Coordinates of C-alpha atoms in Angstrom, one line a residue:
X1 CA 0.0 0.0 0.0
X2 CA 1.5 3.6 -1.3
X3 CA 1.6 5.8 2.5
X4 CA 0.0 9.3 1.5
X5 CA 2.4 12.3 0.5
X6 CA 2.4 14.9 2.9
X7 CA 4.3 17.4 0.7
X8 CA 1.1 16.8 -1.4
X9 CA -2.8 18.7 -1.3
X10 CA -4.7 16.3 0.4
X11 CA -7.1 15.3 -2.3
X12 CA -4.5 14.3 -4.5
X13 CA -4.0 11.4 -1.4
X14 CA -7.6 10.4 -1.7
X15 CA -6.7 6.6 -3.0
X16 CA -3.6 6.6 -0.6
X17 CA -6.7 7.4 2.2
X18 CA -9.2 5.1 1.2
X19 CA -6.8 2.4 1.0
X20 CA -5.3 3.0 4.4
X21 CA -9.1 2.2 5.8
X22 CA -9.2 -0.5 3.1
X23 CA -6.6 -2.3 5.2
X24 CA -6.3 -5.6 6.8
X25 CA -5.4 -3.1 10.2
X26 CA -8.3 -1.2 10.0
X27 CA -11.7 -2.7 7.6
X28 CA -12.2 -6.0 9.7
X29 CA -12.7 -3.4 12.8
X30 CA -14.9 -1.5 11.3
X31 CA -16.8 -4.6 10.3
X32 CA -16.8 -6.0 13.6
X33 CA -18.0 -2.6 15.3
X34 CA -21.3 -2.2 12.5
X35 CA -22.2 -5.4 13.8
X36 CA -22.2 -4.6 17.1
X37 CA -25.3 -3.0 16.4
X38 CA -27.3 -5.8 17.3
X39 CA -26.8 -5.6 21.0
X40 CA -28.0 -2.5 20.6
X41 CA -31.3 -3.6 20.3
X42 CA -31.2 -5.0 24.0
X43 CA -34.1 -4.1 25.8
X44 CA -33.9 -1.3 28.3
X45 CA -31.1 0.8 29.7
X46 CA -29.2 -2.3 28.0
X47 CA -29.2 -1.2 24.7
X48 CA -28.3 2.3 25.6
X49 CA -25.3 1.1 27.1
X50 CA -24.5 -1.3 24.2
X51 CA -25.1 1.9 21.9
X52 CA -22.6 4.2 24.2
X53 CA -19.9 1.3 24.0
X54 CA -19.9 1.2 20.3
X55 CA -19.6 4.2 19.4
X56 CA -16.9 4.7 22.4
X57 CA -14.8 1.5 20.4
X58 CA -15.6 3.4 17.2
X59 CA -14.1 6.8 19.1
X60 CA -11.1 5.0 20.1
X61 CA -10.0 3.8 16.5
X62 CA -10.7 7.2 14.8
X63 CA -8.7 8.9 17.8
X64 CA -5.8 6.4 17.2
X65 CA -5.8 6.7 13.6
X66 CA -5.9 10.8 14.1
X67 CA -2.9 11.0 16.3
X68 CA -0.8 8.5 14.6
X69 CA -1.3 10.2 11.4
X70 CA -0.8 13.3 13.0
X71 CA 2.8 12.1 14.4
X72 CA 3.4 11.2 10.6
X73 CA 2.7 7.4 10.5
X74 CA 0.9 7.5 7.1
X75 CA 0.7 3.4 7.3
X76 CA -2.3 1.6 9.5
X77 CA -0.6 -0.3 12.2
X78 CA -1.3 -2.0 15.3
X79 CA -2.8 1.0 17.4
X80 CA -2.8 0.4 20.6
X81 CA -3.9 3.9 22.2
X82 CA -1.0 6.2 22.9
X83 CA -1.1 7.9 26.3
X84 CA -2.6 11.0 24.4
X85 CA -5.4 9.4 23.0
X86 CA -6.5 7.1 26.0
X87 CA -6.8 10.8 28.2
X88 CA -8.4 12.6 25.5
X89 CA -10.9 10.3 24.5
X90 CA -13.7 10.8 26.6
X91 CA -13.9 14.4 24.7
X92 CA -13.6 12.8 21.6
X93 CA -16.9 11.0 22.5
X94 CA -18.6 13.4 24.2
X95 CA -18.1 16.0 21.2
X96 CA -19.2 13.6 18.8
X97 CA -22.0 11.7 20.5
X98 CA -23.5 15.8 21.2
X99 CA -22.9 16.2 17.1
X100 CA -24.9 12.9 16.7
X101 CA -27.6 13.7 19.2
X102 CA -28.6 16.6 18.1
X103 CA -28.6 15.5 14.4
X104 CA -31.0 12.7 15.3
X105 CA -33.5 14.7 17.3
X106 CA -33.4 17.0 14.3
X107 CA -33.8 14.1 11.8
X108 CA -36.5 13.0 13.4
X109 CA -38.7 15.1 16.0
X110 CA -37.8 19.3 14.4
X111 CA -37.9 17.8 10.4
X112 CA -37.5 20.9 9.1
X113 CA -35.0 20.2 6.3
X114 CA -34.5 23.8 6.3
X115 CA -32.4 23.8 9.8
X116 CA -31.3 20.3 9.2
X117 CA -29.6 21.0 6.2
X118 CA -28.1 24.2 8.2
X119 CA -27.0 22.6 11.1
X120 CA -25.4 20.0 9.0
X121 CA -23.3 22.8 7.2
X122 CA -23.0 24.5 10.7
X123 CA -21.5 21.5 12.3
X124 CA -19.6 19.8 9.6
X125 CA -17.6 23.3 9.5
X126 CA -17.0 23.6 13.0
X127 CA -16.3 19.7 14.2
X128 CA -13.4 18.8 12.7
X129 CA -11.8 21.9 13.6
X130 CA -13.0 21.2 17.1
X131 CA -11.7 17.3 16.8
X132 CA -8.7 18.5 15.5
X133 CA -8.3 21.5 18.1
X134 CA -8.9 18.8 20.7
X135 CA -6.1 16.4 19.7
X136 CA -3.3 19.0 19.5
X137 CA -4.3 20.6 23.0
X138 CA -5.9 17.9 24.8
X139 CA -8.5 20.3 26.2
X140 CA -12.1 20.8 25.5
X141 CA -11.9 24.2 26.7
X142 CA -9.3 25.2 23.7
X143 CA -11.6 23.0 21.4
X144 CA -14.5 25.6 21.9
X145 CA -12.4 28.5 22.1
X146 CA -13.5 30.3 18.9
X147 CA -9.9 32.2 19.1
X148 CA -8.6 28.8 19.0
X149 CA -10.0 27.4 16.2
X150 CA -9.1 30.3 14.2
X151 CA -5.7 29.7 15.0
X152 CA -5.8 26.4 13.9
X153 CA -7.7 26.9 10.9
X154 CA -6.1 29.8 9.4
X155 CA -2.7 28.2 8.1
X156 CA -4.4 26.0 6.2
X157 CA -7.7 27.9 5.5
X158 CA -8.2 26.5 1.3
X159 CA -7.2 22.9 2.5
X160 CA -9.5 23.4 5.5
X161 CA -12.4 24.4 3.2
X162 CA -11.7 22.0 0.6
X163 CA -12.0 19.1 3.3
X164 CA -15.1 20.6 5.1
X165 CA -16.5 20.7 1.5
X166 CA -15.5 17.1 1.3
X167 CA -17.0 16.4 4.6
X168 CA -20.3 17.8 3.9
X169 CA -20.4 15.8 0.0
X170 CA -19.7 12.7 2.3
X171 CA -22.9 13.5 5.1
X172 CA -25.1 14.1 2.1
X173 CA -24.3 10.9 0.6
X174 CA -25.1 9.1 3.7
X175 CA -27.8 10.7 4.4
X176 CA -29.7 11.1 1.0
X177 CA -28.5 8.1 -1.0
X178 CA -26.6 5.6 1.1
X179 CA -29.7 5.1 3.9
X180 CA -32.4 5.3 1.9
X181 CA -30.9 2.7 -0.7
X182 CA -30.4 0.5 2.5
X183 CA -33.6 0.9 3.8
X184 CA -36.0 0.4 0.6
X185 CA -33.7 -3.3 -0.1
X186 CA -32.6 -5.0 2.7
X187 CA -34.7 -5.5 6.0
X188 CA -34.2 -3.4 8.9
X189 CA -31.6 -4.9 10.7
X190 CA -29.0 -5.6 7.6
X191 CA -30.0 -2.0 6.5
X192 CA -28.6 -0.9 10.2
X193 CA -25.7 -2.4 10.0
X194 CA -24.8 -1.7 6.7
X195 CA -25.7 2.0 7.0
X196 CA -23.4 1.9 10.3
X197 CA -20.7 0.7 8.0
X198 CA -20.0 3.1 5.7
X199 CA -21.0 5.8 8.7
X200 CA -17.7 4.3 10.4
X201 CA -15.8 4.0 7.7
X202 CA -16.4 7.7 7.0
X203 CA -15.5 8.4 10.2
X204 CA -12.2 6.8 10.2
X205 CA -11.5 8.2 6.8
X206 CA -11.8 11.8 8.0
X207 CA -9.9 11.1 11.6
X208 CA -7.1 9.9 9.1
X209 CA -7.2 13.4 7.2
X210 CA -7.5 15.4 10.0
X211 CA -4.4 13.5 11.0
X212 CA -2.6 14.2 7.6
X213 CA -3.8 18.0 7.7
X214 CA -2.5 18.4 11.4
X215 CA 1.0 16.9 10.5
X216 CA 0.9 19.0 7.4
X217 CA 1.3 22.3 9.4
X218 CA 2.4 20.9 12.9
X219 CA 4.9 23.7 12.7
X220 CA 2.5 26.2 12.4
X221 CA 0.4 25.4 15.4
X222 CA 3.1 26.0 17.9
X223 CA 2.2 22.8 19.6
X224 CA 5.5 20.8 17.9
X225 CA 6.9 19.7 20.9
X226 CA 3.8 17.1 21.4
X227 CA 3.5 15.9 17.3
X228 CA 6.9 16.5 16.1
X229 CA 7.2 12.9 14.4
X230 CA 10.5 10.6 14.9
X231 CA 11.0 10.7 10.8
X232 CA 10.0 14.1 10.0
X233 CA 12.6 15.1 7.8
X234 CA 12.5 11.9 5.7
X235 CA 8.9 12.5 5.8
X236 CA 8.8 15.9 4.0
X237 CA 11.9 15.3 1.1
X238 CA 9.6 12.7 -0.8
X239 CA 9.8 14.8 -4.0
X240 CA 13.7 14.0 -4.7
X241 CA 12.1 11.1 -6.1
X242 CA 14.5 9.4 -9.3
X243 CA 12.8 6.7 -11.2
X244 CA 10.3 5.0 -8.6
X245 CA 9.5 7.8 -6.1
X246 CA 8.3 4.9 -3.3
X247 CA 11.6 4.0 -3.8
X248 CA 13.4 6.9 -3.0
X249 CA 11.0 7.4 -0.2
X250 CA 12.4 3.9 1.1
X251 CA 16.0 4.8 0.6
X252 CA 14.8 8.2 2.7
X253 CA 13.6 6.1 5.6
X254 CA 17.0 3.9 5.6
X255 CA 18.9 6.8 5.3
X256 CA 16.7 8.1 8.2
X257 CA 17.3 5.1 10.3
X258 CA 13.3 4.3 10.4
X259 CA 13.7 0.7 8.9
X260 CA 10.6 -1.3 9.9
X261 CA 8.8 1.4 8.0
X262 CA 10.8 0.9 4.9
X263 CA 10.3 -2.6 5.7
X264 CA 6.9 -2.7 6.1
X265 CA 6.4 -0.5 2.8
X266 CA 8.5 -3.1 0.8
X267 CA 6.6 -6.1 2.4
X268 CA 3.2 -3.6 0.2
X269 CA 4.9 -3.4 -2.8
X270 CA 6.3 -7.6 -2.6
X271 CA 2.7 -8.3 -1.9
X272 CA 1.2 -6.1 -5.1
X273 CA 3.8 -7.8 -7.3
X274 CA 6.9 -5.9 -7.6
X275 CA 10.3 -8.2 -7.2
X276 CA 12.1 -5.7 -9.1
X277 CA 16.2 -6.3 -8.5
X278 CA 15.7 -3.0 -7.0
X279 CA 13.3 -3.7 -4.2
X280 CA 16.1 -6.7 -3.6
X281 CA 18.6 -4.6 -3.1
X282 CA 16.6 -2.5 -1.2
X283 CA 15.4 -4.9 1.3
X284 CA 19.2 -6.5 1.8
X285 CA 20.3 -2.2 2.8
X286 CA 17.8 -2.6 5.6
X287 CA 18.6 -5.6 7.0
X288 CA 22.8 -4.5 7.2
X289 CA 21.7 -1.2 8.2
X290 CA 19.4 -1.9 10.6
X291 CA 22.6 -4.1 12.0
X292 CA 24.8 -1.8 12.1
X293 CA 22.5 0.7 13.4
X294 CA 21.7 -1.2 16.2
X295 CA 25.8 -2.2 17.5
X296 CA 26.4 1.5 17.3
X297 CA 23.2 2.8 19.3
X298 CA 23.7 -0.2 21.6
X299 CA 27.8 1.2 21.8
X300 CA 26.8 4.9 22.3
X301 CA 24.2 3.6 24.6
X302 CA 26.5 1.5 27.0
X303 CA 29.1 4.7 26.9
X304 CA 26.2 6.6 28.2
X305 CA 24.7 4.1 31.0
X306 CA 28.5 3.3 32.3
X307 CA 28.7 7.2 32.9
X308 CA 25.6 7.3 34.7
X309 CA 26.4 4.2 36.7
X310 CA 29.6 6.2 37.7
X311 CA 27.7 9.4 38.3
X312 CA 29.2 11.3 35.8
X313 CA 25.7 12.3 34.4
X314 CA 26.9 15.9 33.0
X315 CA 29.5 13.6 30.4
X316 CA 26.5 11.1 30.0
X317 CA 24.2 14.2 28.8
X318 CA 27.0 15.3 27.2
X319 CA 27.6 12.3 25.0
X320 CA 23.5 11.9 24.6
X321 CA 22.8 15.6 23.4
X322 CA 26.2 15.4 20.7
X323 CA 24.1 12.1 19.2
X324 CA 21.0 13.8 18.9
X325 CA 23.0 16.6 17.2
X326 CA 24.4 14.2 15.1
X327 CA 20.9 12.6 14.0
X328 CA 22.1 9.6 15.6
X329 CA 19.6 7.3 17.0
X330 CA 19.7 6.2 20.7
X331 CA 18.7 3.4 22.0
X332 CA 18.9 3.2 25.8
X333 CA 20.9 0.2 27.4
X334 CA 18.8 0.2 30.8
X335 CA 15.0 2.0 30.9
X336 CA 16.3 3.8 34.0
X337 CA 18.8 5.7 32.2
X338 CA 15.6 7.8 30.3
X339 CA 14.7 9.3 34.0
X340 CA 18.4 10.4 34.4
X341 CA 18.8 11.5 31.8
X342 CA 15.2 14.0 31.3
X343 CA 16.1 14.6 35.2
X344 CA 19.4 16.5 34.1
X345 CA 17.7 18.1 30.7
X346 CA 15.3 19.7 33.2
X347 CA 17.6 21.2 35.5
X348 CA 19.4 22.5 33.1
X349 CA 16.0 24.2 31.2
X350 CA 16.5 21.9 27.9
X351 CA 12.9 21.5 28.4
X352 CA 12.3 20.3 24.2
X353 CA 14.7 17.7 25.2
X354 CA 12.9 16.4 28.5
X355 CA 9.9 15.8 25.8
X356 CA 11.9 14.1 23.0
X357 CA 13.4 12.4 26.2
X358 CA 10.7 10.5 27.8
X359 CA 8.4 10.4 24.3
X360 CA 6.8 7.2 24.1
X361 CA 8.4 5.3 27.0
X362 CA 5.1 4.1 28.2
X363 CA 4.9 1.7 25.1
X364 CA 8.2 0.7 24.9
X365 CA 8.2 0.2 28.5
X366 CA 4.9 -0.7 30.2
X367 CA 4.1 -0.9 33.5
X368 CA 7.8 0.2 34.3
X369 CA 8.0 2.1 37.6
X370 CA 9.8 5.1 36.0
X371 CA 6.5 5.9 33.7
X372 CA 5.1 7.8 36.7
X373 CA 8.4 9.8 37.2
X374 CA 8.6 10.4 33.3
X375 CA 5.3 11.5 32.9
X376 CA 5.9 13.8 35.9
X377 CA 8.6 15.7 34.3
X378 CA 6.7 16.2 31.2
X379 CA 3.1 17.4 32.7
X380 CA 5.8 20.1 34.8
X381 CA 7.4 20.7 31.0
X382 CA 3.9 21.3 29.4
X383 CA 2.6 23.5 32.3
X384 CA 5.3 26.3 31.6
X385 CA 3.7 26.9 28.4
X386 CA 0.0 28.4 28.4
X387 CA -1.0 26.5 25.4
X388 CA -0.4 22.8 26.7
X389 CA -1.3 23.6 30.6
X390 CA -4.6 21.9 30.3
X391 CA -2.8 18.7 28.7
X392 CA -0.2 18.9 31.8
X393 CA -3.1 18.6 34.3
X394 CA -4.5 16.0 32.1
X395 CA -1.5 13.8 32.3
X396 CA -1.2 14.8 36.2
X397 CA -5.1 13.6 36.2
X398 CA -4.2 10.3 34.3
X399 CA -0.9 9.4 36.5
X400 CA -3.2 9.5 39.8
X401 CA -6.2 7.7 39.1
X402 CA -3.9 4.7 37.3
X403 CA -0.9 4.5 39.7
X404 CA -3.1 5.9 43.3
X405 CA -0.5 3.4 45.4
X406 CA 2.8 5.4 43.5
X407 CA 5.4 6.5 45.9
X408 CA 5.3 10.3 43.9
X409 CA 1.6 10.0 44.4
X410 CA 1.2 12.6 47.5
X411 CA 3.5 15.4 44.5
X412 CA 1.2 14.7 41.9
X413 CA -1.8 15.1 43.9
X414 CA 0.4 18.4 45.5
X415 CA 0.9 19.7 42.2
X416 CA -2.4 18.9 40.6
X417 CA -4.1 21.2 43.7
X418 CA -1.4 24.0 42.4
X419 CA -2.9 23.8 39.3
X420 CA -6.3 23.8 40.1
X421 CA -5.8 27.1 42.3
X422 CA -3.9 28.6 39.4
X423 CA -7.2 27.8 37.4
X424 CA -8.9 29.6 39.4
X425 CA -7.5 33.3 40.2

């Protein structure tokens, strides 16, 4: 499958979108969660519940697809929710399931198509800014700040519009062609799941291009420190493109050091048919790269966990900040060395460091006492900047109610009251 080009207008990645919810990763779930919609005809409070869980599980996969397309992963993979998604997804539901409420009760106790057709204007124009508002700043607050959404909206106003107007062609075509189709052949119950279908796979289809438009113009946003993307140079020099441009982009991401990428877009192109000699020789670079790679990250990485073992931690941050310069990757010998290492970065105020720092470590790492500590140093990171505090006292939030028995408990809890009185004045 070809990953979308995000030096490209996003309509010109339409097929590369469609065949990213296409996927084995992502069509089966889809699939799965339109039939759920039989327990949704439980009787009582049952089926309300049943009908809040679905469209929570339907939440959760658009939310993942959004935020790892907006970190630059333009290839479906495993998602399991990152800590960002899992403590904003509540407002992801409770956004949408409003949106979806107040269509309904429109459809079918106002039905005057006069203000249905407005507020479906009104609200496809508004929502995604709002969804996309809501996943750079992890605050519901922001995400109906009109000041906000102007922000957000005005670097990339004529893609904006364009998508919006592709949106809108999209909730038309459910609503005027695909359900009553659905509804005049098939009985009821098939008609309901099939109509959920394509309303879920719509859903996921826009999450991924609010994802793509996001990491577009991350820059723009201010709010890089949170989306900056591990291969974002590679990412945007897909043009330098010789005879096969997917395979410059490959020789990009080996060049970048993000080989199971490359790897996974070569296993695509093997499965569509192409064993060029190219592609060969290709897939042999990774696989000697990826070795060497790995002794020399593992080298630098001993270097740096012998100098913290004998306390030198200055030469340790020394030696870790001169690979970072140097685009090198690092890939810590011992998880422990990550806390020492963001400790020293924020004493000594290198504060985009303490985020590139800890980044991730709760899914490389899970359940790993120093996620609390990490976490800890990055909410304190995010609450010096007025634009992420509500995302600091998110992850604050988040730490307590998952780890109450955590020896830093009684300073998270000390710190969240901070905030709170903060909030207040």
């Amino acid at each position: 499958m070809k990953p979308a080009n995000p030096q490209k207008f996003f309509l010109s990645n339409l097929p590369q979108f469609f065949s990213y919810v296409n996927s084995n990763q992502i069509l089966p779930m889809i699939l799965l969660l339109a039939a759920g919609h039989v327990f949704t005809l439980l009787p009582s409070i049952l089926g309300l519940i049943a009908l809040f869980v679905l469209y929570a599980l339907v939440y959760k996969l658009a939310v993942d697809v959004l935020l790892e397309t907006a970190h630059g992963n333009m290839l479906p993979g495993d998602f399991q929710s990152s800590f960002e998604a899992k403590s904003i997804l509540i407002q992801f539901i409770v956004v949408g399931l409003c949106q979806k409420g107040i269509l309904i009760w429109l459809l079918y106790f106002v039905k005057d198509p006069l203000i249905l057709v407005s507020y479906i204007f009104a609200s496809t124009f508004l929502t995604p800014a709002i969804f996309m508002v809501l996943s750079v700043t992890n605050s519901i607050t922001s995400a109906l700040n009109p000041m906000t959404i102007i922000r957000l909206i005005k670097p990339l106003f004529f893609s904006y519009l364009c998508f919006v107007g592709f949106w809108l062609l999209l909730e038309y075509l459910q609503l005027y062609a695909i359900e009553p189709l659905f509804y005049r052949i098939l009985p009821e119950l098939f008609a309901n799941i099939v109509i959920l279908f394509f309303k879920f796979f719509i859903m996921v289809l826009n999450f991924h291009i609010m994802g793509f438009l996001i990491f577009q113009n991350r820059e723009s946003y201010g709010f890089e420190a949170m989306f900056n993307s591990e291969n974002d140079d590679e990412s945007l020099t897909l043009q330098q493109a010789e005879s096969n441009p997917i395979h410059q982009r490959i020789r990009s991401l080996i060049l970048a050091g993000n080989f199971s990428q490359a790897a996974l877009i070569i296993a695509e192109l093997k499965k569509n048919g192409d064993n060029s000699n190219e592609l060969l020789v290709l897939e042999k670079q990774i696989e000697e790269s990826a070795k060497d790679d790995k002794t020399k990250s593992l080298s630098d990485a001993e270097s740096i966990h012998e100098l913290i073992n004998e306390n030198k931690i200055g030469a340790a941050f020394k030696l870790y900040s001169d690979l970072i310069l140097e685009n090198k990757k690092f890939i810590e010998k011992d998880p422990t060395d990550i806390n020492v290492l963001a400790k020293y970065a924020f004493s000594a105020e290198k504060f985009q460091m303490v985020v590139d720092i800890v980044k991730f470590f709760h899914n490389k790492y899970p359940g790993h006492e120093d996620i609390v500590a990490n976490y800890f140093l990055l909410a304190q990171v995010l609450y010096r900047n007025q634009n992420t505090k509500a995302k600091a006292q998110t992850i604050l939030n988040g730490l307590i109610k998952k780890y109450p028995n955590h020896k830093l408990n009684s300073q998270l809890s000390s710190w969240l009251k901070g905030m709170e009185l903060m909030n207040q004045k």
